[in-house]
Short mmCIF file of C-alpha atoms in Angstrom, two decimals:
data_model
loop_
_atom_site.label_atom_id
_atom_site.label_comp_id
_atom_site.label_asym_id
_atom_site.label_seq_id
_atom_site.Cartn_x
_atom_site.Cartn_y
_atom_site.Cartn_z
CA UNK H 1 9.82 8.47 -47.08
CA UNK H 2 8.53 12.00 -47.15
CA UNK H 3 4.98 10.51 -46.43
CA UNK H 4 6.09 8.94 -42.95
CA UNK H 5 8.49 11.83 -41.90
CA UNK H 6 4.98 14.09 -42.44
CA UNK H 7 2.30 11.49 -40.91
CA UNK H 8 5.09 11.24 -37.94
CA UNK H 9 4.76 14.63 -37.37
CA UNK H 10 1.20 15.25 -37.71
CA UNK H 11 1.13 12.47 -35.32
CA UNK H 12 3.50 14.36 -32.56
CA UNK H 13 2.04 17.99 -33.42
CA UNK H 14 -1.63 16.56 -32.40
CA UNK H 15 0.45 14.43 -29.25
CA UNK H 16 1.17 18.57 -28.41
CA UNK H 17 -2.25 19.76 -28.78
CA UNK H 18 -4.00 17.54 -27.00
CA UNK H 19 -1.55 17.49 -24.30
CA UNK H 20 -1.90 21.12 -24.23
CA UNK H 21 -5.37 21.22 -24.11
CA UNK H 22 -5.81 18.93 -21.44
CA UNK H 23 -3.38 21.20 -19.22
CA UNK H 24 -4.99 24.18 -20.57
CA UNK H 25 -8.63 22.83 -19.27
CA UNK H 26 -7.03 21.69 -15.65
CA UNK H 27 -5.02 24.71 -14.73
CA UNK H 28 -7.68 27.24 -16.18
CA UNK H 29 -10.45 25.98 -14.47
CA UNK H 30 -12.11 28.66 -12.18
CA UNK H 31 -10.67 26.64 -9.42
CA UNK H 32 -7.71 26.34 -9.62
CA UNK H 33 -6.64 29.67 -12.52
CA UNK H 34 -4.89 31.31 -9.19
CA UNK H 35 -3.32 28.45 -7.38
CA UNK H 36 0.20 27.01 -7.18
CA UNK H 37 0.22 23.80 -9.21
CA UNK H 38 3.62 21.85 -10.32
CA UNK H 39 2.25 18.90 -13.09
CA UNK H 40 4.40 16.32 -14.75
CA UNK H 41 3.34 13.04 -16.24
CA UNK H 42 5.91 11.10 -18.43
CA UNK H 43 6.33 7.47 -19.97
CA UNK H 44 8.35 5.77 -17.68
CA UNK H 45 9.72 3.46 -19.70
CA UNK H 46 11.14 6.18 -22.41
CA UNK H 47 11.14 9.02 -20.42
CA UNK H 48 9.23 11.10 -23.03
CA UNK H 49 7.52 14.29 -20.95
CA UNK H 50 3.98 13.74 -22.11
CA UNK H 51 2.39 16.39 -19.68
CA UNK H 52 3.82 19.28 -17.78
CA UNK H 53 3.21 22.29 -15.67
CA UNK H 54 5.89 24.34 -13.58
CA UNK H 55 7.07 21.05 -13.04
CA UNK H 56 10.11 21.95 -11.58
CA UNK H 57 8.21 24.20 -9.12
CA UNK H 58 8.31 23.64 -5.74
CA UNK H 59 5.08 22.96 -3.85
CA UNK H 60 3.38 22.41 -0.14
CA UNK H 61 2.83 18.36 -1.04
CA UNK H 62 1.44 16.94 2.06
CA UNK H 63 1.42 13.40 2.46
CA UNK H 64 2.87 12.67 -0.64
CA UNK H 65 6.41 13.39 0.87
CA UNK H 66 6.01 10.03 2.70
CA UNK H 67 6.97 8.32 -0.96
CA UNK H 68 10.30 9.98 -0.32
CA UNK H 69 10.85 8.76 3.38
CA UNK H 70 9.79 5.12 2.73
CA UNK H 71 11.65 5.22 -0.66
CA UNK H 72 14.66 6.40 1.35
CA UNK H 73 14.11 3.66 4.05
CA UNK H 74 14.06 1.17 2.00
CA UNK H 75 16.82 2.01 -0.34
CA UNK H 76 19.17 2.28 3.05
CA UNK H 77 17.80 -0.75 5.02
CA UNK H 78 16.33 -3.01 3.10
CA UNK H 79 12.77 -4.94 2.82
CA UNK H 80 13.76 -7.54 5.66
CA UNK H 81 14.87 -4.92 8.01
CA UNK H 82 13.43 -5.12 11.53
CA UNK H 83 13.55 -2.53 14.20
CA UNK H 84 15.13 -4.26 18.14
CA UNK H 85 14.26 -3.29 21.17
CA UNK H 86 16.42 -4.77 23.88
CA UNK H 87 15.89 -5.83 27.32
CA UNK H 88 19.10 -5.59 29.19
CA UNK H 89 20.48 -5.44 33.13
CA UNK H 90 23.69 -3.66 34.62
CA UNK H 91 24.18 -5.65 37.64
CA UNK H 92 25.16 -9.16 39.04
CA UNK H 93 21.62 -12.16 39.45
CA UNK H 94 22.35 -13.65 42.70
CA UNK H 95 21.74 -17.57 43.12
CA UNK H 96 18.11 -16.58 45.24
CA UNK H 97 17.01 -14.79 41.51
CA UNK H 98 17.47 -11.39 42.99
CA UNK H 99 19.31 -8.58 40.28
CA UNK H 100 21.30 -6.28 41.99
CA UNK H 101 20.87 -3.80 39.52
CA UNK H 102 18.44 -2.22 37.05
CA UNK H 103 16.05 -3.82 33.88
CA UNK H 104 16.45 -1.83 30.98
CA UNK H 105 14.35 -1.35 27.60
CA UNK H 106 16.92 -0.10 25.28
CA UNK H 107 14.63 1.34 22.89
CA UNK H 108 15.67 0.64 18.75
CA UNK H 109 13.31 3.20 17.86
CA UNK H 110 9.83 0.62 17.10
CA UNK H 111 7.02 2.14 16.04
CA UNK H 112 5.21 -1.26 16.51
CA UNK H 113 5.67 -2.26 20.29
CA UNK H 114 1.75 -2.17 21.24
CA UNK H 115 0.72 -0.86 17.58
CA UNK H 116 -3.07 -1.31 16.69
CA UNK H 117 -1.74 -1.90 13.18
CA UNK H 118 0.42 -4.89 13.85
CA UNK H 119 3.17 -6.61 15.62
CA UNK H 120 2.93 -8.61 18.46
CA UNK H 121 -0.11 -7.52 20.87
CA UNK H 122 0.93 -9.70 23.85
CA UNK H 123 4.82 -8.52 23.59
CA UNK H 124 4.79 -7.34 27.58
CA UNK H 125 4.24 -11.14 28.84
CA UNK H 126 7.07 -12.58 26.49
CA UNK H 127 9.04 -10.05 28.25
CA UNK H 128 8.18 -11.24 31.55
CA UNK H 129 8.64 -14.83 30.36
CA UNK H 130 12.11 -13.62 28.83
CA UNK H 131 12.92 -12.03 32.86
CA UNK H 132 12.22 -15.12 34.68
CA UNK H 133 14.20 -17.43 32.12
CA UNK H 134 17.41 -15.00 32.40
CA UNK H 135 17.33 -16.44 35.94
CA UNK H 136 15.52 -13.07 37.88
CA UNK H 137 12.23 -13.08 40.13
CA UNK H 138 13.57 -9.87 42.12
CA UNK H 139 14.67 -6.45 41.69
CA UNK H 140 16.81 -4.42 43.84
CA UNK H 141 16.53 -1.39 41.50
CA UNK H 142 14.21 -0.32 38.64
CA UNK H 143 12.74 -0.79 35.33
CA UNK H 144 14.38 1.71 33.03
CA UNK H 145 13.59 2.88 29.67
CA UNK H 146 16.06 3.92 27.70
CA UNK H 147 14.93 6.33 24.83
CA UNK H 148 17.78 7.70 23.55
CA UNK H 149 17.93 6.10 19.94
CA UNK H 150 16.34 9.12 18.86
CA UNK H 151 16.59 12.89 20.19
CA UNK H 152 14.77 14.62 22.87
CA UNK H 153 13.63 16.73 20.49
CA UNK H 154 10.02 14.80 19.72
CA UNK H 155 8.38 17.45 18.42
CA UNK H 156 9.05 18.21 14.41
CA UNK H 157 9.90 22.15 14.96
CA UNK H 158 8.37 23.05 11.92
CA UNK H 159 4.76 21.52 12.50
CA UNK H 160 2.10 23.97 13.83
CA UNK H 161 0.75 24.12 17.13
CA UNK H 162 -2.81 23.25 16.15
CA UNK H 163 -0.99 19.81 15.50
CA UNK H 164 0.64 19.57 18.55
CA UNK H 165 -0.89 17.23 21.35
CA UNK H 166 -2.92 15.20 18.32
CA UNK H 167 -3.03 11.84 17.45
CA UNK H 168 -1.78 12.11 14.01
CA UNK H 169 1.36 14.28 15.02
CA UNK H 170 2.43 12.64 18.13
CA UNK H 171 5.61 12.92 19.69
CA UNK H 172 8.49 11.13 17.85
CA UNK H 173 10.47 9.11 20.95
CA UNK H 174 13.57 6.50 21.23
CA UNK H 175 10.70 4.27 22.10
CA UNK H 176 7.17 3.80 20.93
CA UNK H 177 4.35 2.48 22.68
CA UNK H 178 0.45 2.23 21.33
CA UNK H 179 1.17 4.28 18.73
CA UNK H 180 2.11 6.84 21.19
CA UNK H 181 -1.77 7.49 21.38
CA UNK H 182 -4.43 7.17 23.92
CA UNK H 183 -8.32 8.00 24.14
CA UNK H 184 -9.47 10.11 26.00
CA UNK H 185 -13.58 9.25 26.22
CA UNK H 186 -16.91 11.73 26.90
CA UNK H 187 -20.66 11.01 27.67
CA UNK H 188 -22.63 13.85 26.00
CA UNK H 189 -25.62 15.40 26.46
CA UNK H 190 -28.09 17.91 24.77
CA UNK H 191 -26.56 20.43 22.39
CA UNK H 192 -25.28 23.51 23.74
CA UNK H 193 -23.74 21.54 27.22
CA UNK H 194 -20.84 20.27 28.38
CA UNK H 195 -19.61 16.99 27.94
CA UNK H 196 -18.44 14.87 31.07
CA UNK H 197 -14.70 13.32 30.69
CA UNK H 198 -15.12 9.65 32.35
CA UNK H 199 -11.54 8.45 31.27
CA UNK H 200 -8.58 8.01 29.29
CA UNK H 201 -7.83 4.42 28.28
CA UNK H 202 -5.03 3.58 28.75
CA UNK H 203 -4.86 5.22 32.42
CA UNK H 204 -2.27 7.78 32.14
CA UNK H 205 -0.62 8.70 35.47
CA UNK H 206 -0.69 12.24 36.63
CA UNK H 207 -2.42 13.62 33.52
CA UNK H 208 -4.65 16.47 33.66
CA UNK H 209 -7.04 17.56 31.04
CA UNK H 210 -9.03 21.08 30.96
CA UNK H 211 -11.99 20.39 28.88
CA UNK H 212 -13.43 23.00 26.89
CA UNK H 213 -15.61 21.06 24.53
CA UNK H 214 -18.67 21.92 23.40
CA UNK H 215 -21.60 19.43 22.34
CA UNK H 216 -22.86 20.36 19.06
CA UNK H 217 -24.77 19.19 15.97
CA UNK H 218 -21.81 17.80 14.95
CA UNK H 219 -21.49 14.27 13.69
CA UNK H 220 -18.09 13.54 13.73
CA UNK H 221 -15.01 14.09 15.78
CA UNK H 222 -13.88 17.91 16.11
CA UNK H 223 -12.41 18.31 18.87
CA UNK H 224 -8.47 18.63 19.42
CA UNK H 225 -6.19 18.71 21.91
CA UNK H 226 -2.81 21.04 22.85
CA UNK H 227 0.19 20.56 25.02
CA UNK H 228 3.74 20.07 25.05
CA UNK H 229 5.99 17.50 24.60
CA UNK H 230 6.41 15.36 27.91
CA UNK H 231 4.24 17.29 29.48
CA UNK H 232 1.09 15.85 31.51
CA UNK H 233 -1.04 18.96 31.27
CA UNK H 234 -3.27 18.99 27.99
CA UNK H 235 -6.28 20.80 26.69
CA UNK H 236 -8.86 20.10 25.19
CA UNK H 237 -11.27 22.19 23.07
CA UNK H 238 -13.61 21.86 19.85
CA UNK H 239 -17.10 20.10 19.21
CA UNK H 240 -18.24 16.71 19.36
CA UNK H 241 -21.47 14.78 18.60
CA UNK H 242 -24.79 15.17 21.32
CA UNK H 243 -26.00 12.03 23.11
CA UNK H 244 -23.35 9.68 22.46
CA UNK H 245 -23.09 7.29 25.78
CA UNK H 246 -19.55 7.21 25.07
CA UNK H 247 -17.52 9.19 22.50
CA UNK H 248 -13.87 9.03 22.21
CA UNK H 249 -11.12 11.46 20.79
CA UNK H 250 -7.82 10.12 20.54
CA UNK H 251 -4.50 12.16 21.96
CA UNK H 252 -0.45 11.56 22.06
CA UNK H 253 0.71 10.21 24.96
CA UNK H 254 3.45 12.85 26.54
CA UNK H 255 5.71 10.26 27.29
CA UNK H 256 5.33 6.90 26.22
CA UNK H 257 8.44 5.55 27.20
CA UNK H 258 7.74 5.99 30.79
CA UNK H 259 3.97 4.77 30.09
CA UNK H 260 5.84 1.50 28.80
CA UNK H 261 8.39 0.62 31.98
CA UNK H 262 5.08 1.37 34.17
CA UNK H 263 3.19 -1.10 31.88
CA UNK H 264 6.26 -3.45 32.53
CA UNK H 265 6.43 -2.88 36.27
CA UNK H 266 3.05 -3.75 36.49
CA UNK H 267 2.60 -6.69 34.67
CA UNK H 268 6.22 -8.28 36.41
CA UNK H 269 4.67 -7.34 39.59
CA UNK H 270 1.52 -9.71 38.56
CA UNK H 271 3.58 -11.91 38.08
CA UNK H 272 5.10 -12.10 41.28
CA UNK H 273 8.02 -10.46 40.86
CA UNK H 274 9.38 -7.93 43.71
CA UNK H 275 10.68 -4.65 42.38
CA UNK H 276 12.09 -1.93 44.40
CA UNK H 277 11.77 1.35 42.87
CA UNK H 278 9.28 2.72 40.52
CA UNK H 279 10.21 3.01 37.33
CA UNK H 280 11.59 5.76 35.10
CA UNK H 281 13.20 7.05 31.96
CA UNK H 282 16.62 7.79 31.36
CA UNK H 283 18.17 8.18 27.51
CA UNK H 284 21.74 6.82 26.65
CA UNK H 285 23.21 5.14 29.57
CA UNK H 286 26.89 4.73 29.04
CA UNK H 287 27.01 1.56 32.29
CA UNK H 288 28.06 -1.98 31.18
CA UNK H 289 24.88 -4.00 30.87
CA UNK H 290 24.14 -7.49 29.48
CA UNK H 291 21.04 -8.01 26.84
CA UNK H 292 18.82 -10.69 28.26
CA UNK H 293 16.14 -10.59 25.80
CA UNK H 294 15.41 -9.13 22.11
CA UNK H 295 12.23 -8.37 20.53
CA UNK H 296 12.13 -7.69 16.61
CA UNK H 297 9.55 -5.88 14.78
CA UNK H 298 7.54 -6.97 11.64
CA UNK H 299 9.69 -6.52 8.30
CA UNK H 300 10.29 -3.32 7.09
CA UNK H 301 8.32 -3.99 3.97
CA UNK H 302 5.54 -4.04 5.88
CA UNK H 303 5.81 -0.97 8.13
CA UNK H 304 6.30 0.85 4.43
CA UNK H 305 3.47 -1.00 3.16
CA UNK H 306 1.22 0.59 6.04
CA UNK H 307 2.68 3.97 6.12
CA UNK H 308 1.82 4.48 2.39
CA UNK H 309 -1.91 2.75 2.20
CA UNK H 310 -3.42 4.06 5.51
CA UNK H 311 -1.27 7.35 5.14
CA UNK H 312 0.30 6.19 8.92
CA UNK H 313 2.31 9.79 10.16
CA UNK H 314 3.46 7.91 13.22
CA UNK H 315 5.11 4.97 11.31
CA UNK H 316 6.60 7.93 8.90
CA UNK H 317 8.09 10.25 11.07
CA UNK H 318 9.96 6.94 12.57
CA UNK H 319 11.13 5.79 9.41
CA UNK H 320 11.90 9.62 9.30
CA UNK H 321 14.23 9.48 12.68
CA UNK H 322 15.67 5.86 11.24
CA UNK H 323 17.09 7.39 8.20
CA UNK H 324 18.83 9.50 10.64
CA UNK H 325 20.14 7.03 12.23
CA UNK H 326 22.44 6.29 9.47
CA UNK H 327 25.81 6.19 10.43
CA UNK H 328 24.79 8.17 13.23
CA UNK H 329 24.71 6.92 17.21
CA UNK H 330 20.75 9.16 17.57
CA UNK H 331 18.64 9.81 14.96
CA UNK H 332 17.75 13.69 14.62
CA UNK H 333 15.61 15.55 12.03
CA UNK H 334 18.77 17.13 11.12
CA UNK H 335 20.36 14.10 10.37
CA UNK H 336 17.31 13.09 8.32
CA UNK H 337 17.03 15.61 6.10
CA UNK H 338 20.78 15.31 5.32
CA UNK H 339 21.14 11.97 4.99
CA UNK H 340 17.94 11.76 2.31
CA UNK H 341 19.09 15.16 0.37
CA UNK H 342 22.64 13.55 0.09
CA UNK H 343 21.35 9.94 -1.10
CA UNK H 344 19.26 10.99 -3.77
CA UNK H 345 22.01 13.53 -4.69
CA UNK H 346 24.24 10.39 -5.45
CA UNK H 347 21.40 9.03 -7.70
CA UNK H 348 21.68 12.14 -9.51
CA UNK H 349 18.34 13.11 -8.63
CA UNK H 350 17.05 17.43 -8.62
CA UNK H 351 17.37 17.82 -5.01
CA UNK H 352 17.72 21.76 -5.16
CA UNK H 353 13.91 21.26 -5.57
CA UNK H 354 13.47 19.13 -2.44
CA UNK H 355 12.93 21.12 0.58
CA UNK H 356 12.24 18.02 3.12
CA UNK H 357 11.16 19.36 7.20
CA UNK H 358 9.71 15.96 7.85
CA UNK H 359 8.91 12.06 7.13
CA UNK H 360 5.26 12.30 6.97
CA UNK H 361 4.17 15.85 5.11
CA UNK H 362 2.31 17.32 8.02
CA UNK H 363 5.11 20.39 8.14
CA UNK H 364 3.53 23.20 5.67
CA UNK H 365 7.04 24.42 5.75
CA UNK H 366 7.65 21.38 3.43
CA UNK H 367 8.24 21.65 -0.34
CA UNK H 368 8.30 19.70 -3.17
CA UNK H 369 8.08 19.37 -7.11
CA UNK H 370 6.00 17.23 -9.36
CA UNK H 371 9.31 16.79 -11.43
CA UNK H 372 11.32 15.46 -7.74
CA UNK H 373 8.31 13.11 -7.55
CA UNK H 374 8.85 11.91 -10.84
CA UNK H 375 12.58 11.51 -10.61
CA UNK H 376 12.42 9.19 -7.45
CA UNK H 377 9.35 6.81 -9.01
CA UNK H 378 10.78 6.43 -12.17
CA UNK H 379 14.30 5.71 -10.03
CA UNK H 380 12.21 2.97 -7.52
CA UNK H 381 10.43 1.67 -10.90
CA UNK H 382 13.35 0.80 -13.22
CA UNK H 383 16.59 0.94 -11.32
CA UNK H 384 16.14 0.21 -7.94
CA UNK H 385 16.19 -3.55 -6.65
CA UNK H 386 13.02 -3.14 -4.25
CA UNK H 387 10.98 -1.97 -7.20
CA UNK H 388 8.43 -4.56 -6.34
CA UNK H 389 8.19 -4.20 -2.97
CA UNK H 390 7.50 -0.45 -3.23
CA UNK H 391 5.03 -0.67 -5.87
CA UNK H 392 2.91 -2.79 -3.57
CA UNK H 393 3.03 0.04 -0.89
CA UNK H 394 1.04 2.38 -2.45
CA UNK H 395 -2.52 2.34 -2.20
CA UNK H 396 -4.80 0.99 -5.54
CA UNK H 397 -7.18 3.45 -6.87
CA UNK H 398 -10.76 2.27 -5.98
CA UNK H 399 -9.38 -0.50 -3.79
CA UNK H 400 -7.35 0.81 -0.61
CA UNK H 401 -5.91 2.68 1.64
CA UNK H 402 -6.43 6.45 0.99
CA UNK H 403 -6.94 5.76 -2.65
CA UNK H 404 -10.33 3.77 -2.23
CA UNK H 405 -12.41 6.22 -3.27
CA UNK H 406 -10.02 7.81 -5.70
CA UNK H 407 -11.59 7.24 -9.57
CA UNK H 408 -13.84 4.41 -8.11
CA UNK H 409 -16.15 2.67 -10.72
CA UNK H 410 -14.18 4.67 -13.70
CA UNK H 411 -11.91 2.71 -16.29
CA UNK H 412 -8.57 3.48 -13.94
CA UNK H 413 -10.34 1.52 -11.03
CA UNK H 414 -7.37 -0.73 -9.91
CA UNK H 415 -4.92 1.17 -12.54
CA UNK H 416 -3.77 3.97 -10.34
CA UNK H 417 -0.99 3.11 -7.69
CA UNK H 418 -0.19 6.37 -6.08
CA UNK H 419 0.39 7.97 -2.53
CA UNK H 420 -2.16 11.11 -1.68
CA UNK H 421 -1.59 13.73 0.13
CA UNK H 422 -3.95 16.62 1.85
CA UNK H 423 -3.62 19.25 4.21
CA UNK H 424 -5.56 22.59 4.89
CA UNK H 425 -5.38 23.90 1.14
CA UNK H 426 -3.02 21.19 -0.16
CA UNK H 427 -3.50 18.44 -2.52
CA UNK H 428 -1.41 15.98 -4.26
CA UNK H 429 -1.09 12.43 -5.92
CA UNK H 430 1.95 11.17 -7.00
CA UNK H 431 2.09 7.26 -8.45
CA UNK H 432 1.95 5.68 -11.74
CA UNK H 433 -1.13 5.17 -14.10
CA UNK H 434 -1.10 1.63 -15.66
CA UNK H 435 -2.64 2.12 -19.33
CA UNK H 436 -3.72 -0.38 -22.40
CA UNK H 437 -0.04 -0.26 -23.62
CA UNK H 438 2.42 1.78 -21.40
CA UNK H 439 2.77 3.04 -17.28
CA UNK H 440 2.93 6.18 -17.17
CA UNK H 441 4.68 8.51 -13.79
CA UNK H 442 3.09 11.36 -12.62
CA UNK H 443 2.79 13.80 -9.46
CA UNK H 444 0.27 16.59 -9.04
CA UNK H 445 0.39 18.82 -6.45
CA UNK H 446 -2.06 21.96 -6.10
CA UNK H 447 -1.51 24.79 -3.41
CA UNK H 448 -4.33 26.88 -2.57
CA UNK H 449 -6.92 26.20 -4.91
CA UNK H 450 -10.41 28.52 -4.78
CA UNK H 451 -12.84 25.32 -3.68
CA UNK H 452 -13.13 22.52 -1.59
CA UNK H 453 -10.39 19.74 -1.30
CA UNK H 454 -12.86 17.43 -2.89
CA UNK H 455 -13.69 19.66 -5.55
CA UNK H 456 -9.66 19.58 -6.26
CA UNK H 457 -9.67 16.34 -6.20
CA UNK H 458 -12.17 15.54 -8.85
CA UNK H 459 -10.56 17.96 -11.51
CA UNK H 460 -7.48 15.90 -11.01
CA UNK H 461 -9.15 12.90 -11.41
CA UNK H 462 -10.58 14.24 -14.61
CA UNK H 463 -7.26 14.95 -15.92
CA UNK H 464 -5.55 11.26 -15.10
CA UNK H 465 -8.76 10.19 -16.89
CA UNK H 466 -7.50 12.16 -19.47
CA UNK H 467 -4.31 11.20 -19.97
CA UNK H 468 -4.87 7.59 -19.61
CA UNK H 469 -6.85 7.45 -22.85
#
């Protein structure tokens, strides 16, 4: 008996070593000796800490906060969810098919109507189709778009200017329309010149762009935009490539609930329909109306299922605004933030080291810690009832999504399912790491390292390397 008790702890006492060890070669690498780093990995099916680092350490994590906001999302809605958008009138359809009244697009907060990424891309004639069979071919009033499922506030307060205007932070409206995004496309010419602007497409009414771009040796995109939230002024500064024909840059649309009822006017209009005044954008209108029409968005499984492999901060930040929605007529960031703090309070989850400013991680105001991370996996792993359906959101190491090229061609090829995230000096993966005989859960999340962020992330694919042995 003796003999086991002392092989069982030689056994655990070399467990500690070479735990330690690995840590010890990770955090004092010349990289990353002075950065911020919170580390946890444990067993998830006995809970047994295996590796840790100022786990519960909050951290800058990126995109790795959008595990919490589809988590959340799903938890609170459910796999089959599916955003509405309504099309409704407020007045009387005479017998000659004339409404005396207005067309509204009560907006459910879609971040799908138009999407590159899926949903329906011919939605806008099924909605004309749906206007002639409620018994209308005339107008005496407007289209309307009603925006007011979420706040006016569109713009996440605590996301940086440089941001601001982008495609990948784009204004967060009631309604949703081509991913709120447009390009915006240049003929170049010799380095050192100019490039001409020859148009946006879509077509944006009244917007004006000041270009200060420069052609450079550049081969990629560099060039980004600023403005304000609907606002049709932008600018436009940066580098792109020399002698391209055509080279776009993509941009948010400043108000794409208004670009939407235009889109609809239009196309009714082809159609033959009369309409009397142009159409415009008005948010919670309290006037009786009657819902003629209602178009549904793909499942909410899949929205996660993108958000999480291609790293979507559009589709976040509206799964963001949804969760505030929760018993809740708008949904606010405010709301948000409550509504996920207090839910994963009641799972009795460490939530004093959640400091949440957004769905998608772009905020550096947000904060995080690797032992938070672990908390919610191991939570969406073994207790809650869309385990499966979250597991096949994340992106496979090797395979997809942001993870493709993560530990490619190594022996956890197609054995890491995590979320990344990475932001000017930010990096972080948070996921699980199938093994021979166990699955482990682990976040890593390194502020301000001394190197490159693909320098980071090799040393932190060397250490899941590591403790997948």
């Amino acid at each position: 008996m003796k003999r086991i008790y002392f092989f069982v702890l030689l056994w655990f006492v070399a467990q500690v070593f070479f735990a330690q060890k690995a840590i010890d070669n990770f955090i004092n690498n010349p990289l990353l000796q002075n950065a911020n780093i919170s580390l946890l990995v444990k067993d998830l099916q006995h809970g047994q800490t295996l590796y840790e680092y100022r786990s519960k350490n909050s951290a800058v994590t990126a995109s790795t906060m959008k595990v919490i906001t589809t988590a959340t999302a799903l938890e609170m809605f459910g796999p089959d969810y599916k955003f509405e958008t309504r099309l409704e009138v407020d007045g009387e359809i005479t017998k000659d098919s004339t409404l005396n009244g207005n067309l509204y697009i009560h907006g459910g907060g879609d971040p799908t109507l138009g999407s590159d990424k899926m949903g329906d891309k011919d939605f806008l004639a099924k909605w004309v189709v749906a206007t002639r069979k409620a018994g209308i071919k005339n107008i005496k009033g407007r289209i309307i778009a009603d925006a007011g499922f979420f706040e006016k506030q569109v713009i996440n307060p605590k996301w940086t200017w440089e941001d601001m205007g982008n495609y990948y932070a784009p204004g967060i409206h009631g309604i949703s329309y081509l991913d709120n995004t447009y390009k915006l496309i240049f003929r170049s010419g010799s380095v050192g010149s100019k490039p001409e602007i020859l148009r946006t497409s879509p077509e944006i009414p009244g917007l004006t762009i000041d270009n200060y771009v420069t052609v450079t040796t550049t081969k990629s995109d560099n060039a980004y935009f600023y403005g304000a939230p609907y606002s049709n002024y932008r600018f436009i500064t940066g580098e792109i490539p020399a002698n391209k024909a055509e080279f776009s840059v993509k941009g948010d649309i400043p108000n794409p609930a208004l670009l939407l009822a235009q889109h609809f006017h239009s196309k009714l209009a082809e159609s033959g329909f009369s309409i009397s005044e142009s159409p415009i954008v008005l948010e919670g209108e309290n006037c009786k109306k009657f819902v003629i029409y209602k178009h549904l968005s793909p499942p909410l499984s899949d929205i996660i299922t993108e958000t999480n492999v291609k790293s979507n901060n559009h589709y976040a930040e509206y799964l963001f605004k949804l969760i505030g929605t929760k018993n809740a007529a708008t949904g606010t960031t405010d709301r948000a933030i409550d509504n996920i703090k207090n839910y994963w309070k009641s799972k009795g989850l460490s939530v004093d080291q959640l400091f949440q400013c957004d769905g998608s991680g772009l905020s550096p105001a947000n904060g995080v810690s690797a032992n938070f991370f672990v908390e919610l996996l191991t939570y969406m792993k073994n207790k809650s009832q869309y385990a499966d359906v979250f597991y096949k959101s994340l992106p496979v190491s090797g395979e997809s999504g942001t993870l493709k090229s993560l530990l490619a061609k190594t022996a956890l090829q197609g054995k890491v399912h995590a979320k990344s995230g990475t932001i000017e000096r930010v990096k972080s993966y948070t996921g699980y790491i199938e093994t021979k005989d166990r699955t482990l859960v682990f976040a890593i999340i390194v502020n301000n390292a001394y190197g490159s962020s693909s320098a980071v992330t090799n040393k932190m694919e060397e250490f899941m390397l590591e403790v997948a042995k």
